[in-house]
PDB file of C-alpha atoms in Angstrom:
ATOM      1  CA  MET A   1      -0.227   0.142  -0.169  1.00 66.00           C
ATOM      2  CA  PHE A   2       1.233   3.705  -0.964  1.00 73.00           C
ATOM      3  CA  LYS A   3       1.545   5.849   1.643  1.00 79.00           C
ATOM      4  CA  GLU A   4      -0.259   9.370   1.344  1.00 85.00           C
ATOM      5  CA  LEU A   5       1.770  12.310   0.311  1.00 88.00           C
ATOM      6  CA  ASP A   6       1.675  15.241   2.493  1.00 92.00           C
ATOM      7  CA  SER A   7      -0.308  17.439  -0.049  1.00 91.00           C
ATOM      8  CA  LEU A   8       1.343  20.781   1.661  1.00 94.00           C
ATOM      9  CA  LEU A   9       4.675  19.771   0.632  1.00 94.00           C
ATOM     10  CA  HIS A  10       3.455  18.040  -2.594  1.00 90.00           C
ATOM     11  CA  SER A  11       3.434  21.858  -4.135  1.00 93.00           C
ATOM     12  CA  GLN A  12       6.722  22.666  -5.927  1.00 95.00           C
ATOM     13  CA  LEU A  13       7.164  25.757  -4.424  1.00 97.00           C
ATOM     14  CA  ARG A  14       6.347  24.939  -1.108  1.00 97.00           C
ATOM     15  CA  LEU A  15       8.730  21.804  -1.483  1.00 96.00           C
ATOM     16  CA  ALA A  16      11.490  24.291  -2.866  1.00 97.00           C
ATOM     17  CA  VAL A  17      11.208  26.539   0.176  1.00 98.00           C
ATOM     18  CA  MET A  18      11.431  23.442   2.712  1.00 98.00           C
ATOM     19  CA  SER A  19      14.388  22.112   0.906  1.00 97.00           C
ATOM     20  CA  ILE A  20      15.941  25.566   1.220  1.00 97.00           C
ATOM     21  CA  LEU A  21      15.397  25.942   4.729  1.00 98.00           C
ATOM     22  CA  LEU A  22      16.763  22.583   5.599  1.00 97.00           C
ATOM     23  CA  SER A  23      20.193  23.789   4.209  1.00 95.00           C
ATOM     24  CA  VAL A  24      20.247  27.097   6.234  1.00 96.00           C
ATOM     25  CA  GLU A  25      19.859  28.064   9.396  1.00 93.00           C
ATOM     26  CA  GLU A  26      17.413  30.802   8.204  1.00 96.00           C
ATOM     27  CA  ALA A  27      16.421  32.595   4.820  1.00 97.00           C
ATOM     28  CA  ASP A  28      15.178  35.969   4.158  1.00 96.00           C
ATOM     29  CA  PHE A  29      12.597  36.684   1.656  1.00 96.00           C
ATOM     30  CA  VAL A  30      14.328  38.107  -1.122  1.00 96.00           C
ATOM     31  CA  TYR A  31      16.552  35.072  -0.791  1.00 97.00           C
ATOM     32  CA  LEU A  32      14.051  32.671  -0.989  1.00 98.00           C
ATOM     33  CA  LYS A  33      12.620  34.610  -3.642  1.00 97.00           C
ATOM     34  CA  GLU A  34      15.654  34.503  -5.658  1.00 97.00           C
ATOM     35  CA  GLN A  35      16.386  30.977  -5.213  1.00 97.00           C
ATOM     36  CA  THR A  36      12.847  29.733  -6.256  1.00 97.00           C
ATOM     37  CA  GLY A  37      12.073  32.301  -9.069  1.00 97.00           C
ATOM     38  CA  ALA A  38       8.740  32.822  -7.569  1.00 97.00           C
ATOM     39  CA  THR A  39       6.716  35.843  -7.936  1.00 97.00           C
ATOM     40  CA  SER A  40       6.528  37.821  -4.238  1.00 96.00           C
ATOM     41  CA  GLY A  41       2.646  37.526  -4.249  1.00 97.00           C
ATOM     42  CA  ASN A  42       2.858  33.559  -4.949  1.00 97.00           C
ATOM     43  CA  LEU A  43       5.888  33.133  -2.486  1.00 97.00           C
ATOM     44  CA  SER A  44       3.981  35.264   0.461  1.00 97.00           C
ATOM     45  CA  VAL A  45       1.090  32.757  -0.003  1.00 97.00           C
ATOM     46  CA  GLN A  46       3.113  29.749   0.066  1.00 98.00           C
ATOM     47  CA  ILE A  47       4.929  30.750   2.947  1.00 98.00           C
ATOM     48  CA  GLU A  48       1.781  31.575   4.990  1.00 97.00           C
ATOM     49  CA  LYS A  49       0.412  28.096   4.295  1.00 98.00           C
ATOM     50  CA  LEU A  50       3.812  26.732   5.692  1.00 98.00           C
ATOM     51  CA  ARG A  51       3.744  28.803   8.770  1.00 98.00           C
ATOM     52  CA  GLU A  52       0.086  27.936   9.612  1.00 98.00           C
ATOM     53  CA  ALA A  53       0.954  24.251   9.173  1.00 97.00           C
ATOM     54  CA  GLY A  54       3.548  24.982  11.884  1.00 98.00           C
ATOM     55  CA  TYR A  55       6.463  23.749   9.485  1.00 98.00           C
ATOM     56  CA  ILE A  56       8.225  27.011   9.267  1.00 98.00           C
ATOM     57  CA  ASP A  57       8.536  30.209  11.864  1.00 98.00           C
ATOM     58  CA  VAL A  58       8.201  33.561  10.367  1.00 97.00           C
ATOM     59  CA  ASN A  59      10.028  36.628  11.672  1.00 96.00           C
ATOM     60  CA  LYS A  60       9.184  39.888  10.565  1.00 94.00           C
ATOM     61  CA  LEU A  61      11.736  42.479  11.528  1.00 91.00           C
ATOM     62  CA  PHE A  62      13.635  45.694  10.296  1.00 90.00           C
ATOM     63  CA  LYS A  63      17.073  45.813   8.720  1.00 86.00           C
ATOM     64  CA  GLY A  64      17.622  49.580   9.416  1.00 88.00           C
ATOM     65  CA  LYS A  65      14.542  51.331   8.282  1.00 89.00           C
ATOM     66  CA  VAL A  66      13.888  48.352   5.627  1.00 88.00           C
ATOM     67  CA  PRO A  67      11.273  45.718   6.623  1.00 88.00           C
ATOM     68  CA  CYS A  68      12.562  41.954   6.150  1.00 93.00           C
ATOM     69  CA  THR A  69      10.751  38.679   6.536  1.00 95.00           C
ATOM     70  CA  VAL A  70      12.982  35.853   7.843  1.00 97.00           C
ATOM     71  CA  CYS A  71      11.875  32.164   7.750  1.00 98.00           C
ATOM     72  CA  SER A  72      13.306  29.208   9.391  1.00 98.00           C
ATOM     73  CA  ILE A  73      12.056  25.550   9.406  1.00 98.00           C
ATOM     74  CA  THR A  74      10.725  23.979  12.411  1.00 98.00           C
ATOM     75  CA  ARG A  75      11.141  20.699  14.113  1.00 98.00           C
ATOM     76  CA  LYS A  76       7.572  19.611  12.879  1.00 98.00           C
ATOM     77  CA  GLY A  77       8.750  20.922   9.391  1.00 98.00           C
ATOM     78  CA  ILE A  78      11.698  18.873   9.439  1.00 97.00           C
ATOM     79  CA  ALA A  79       9.802  15.782  10.700  1.00 97.00           C
ATOM     80  CA  ALA A  80       7.359  16.403   7.874  1.00 97.00           C
ATOM     81  CA  PHE A  81       9.938  16.978   4.915  1.00 96.00           C
ATOM     82  CA  GLU A  82      11.340  13.578   6.330  1.00 96.00           C
ATOM     83  CA  ALA A  83       8.089  11.638   6.057  1.00 94.00           C
ATOM     84  CA  TYR A  84       7.480  13.020   2.803  1.00 94.00           C
ATOM     85  CA  THR A  85      10.766  12.428   1.156  1.00 94.00           C
ATOM     86  CA  GLN A  86      10.523   8.839   2.758  1.00 92.00           C
ATOM     87  CA  ALA A  87       7.110   8.123   1.283  1.00 91.00           C
ATOM     88  CA  LEU A  88       8.500   9.217  -2.083  1.00 91.00           C
ATOM     89  CA  GLN A  89      11.105   6.656  -1.612  1.00 91.00           C
ATOM     90  CA  ASP A  90       8.784   4.114  -0.976  1.00 88.00           C
ATOM     91  CA  TYR A  91       6.890   4.816  -4.074  1.00 86.00           C
ATOM     92  CA  ILE A  92      10.295   4.791  -5.932  1.00 86.00           C
ATOM     93  CA  ASN A  93      11.605   1.574  -4.480  1.00 85.00           C
ATOM     94  CA  ARG A  94       8.317  -0.369  -4.899  1.00 78.00           C
ATOM     95  CA  PRO A  95       8.779  -3.628  -6.698  1.00 71.00           C
ATOM     96  CA  SER A  96       7.756  -3.901  -9.974  1.00 67.00           C
ATOM     97  CA  ILE A  97       5.379  -6.583 -10.931  1.00 65.00           C
ATOM     98  CA  SER A  98       6.335  -8.387 -14.004  1.00 60.00           C
TER      99      SER A  98
END
């Protein structure tokens, strides 16, 4: 039986954001936008969905007088990402029927 995939992580952009955040301590909005090639509006929506799920923390602060949004992955987010990638591995490694 196939495991159900986390629909929140099955989105290409949300998966990309999670992958980036796994490899850094934190990332600001501009960096995530540059790395993913997403529009500001779409990235904002996807970050909010990940935040609402508890997968990432979002901190809004100022660098000088410029507003800055900084994201970091949570333990829940790491666990969800690991479960998602394991489920994908199970799909890939499933024996074929000949």
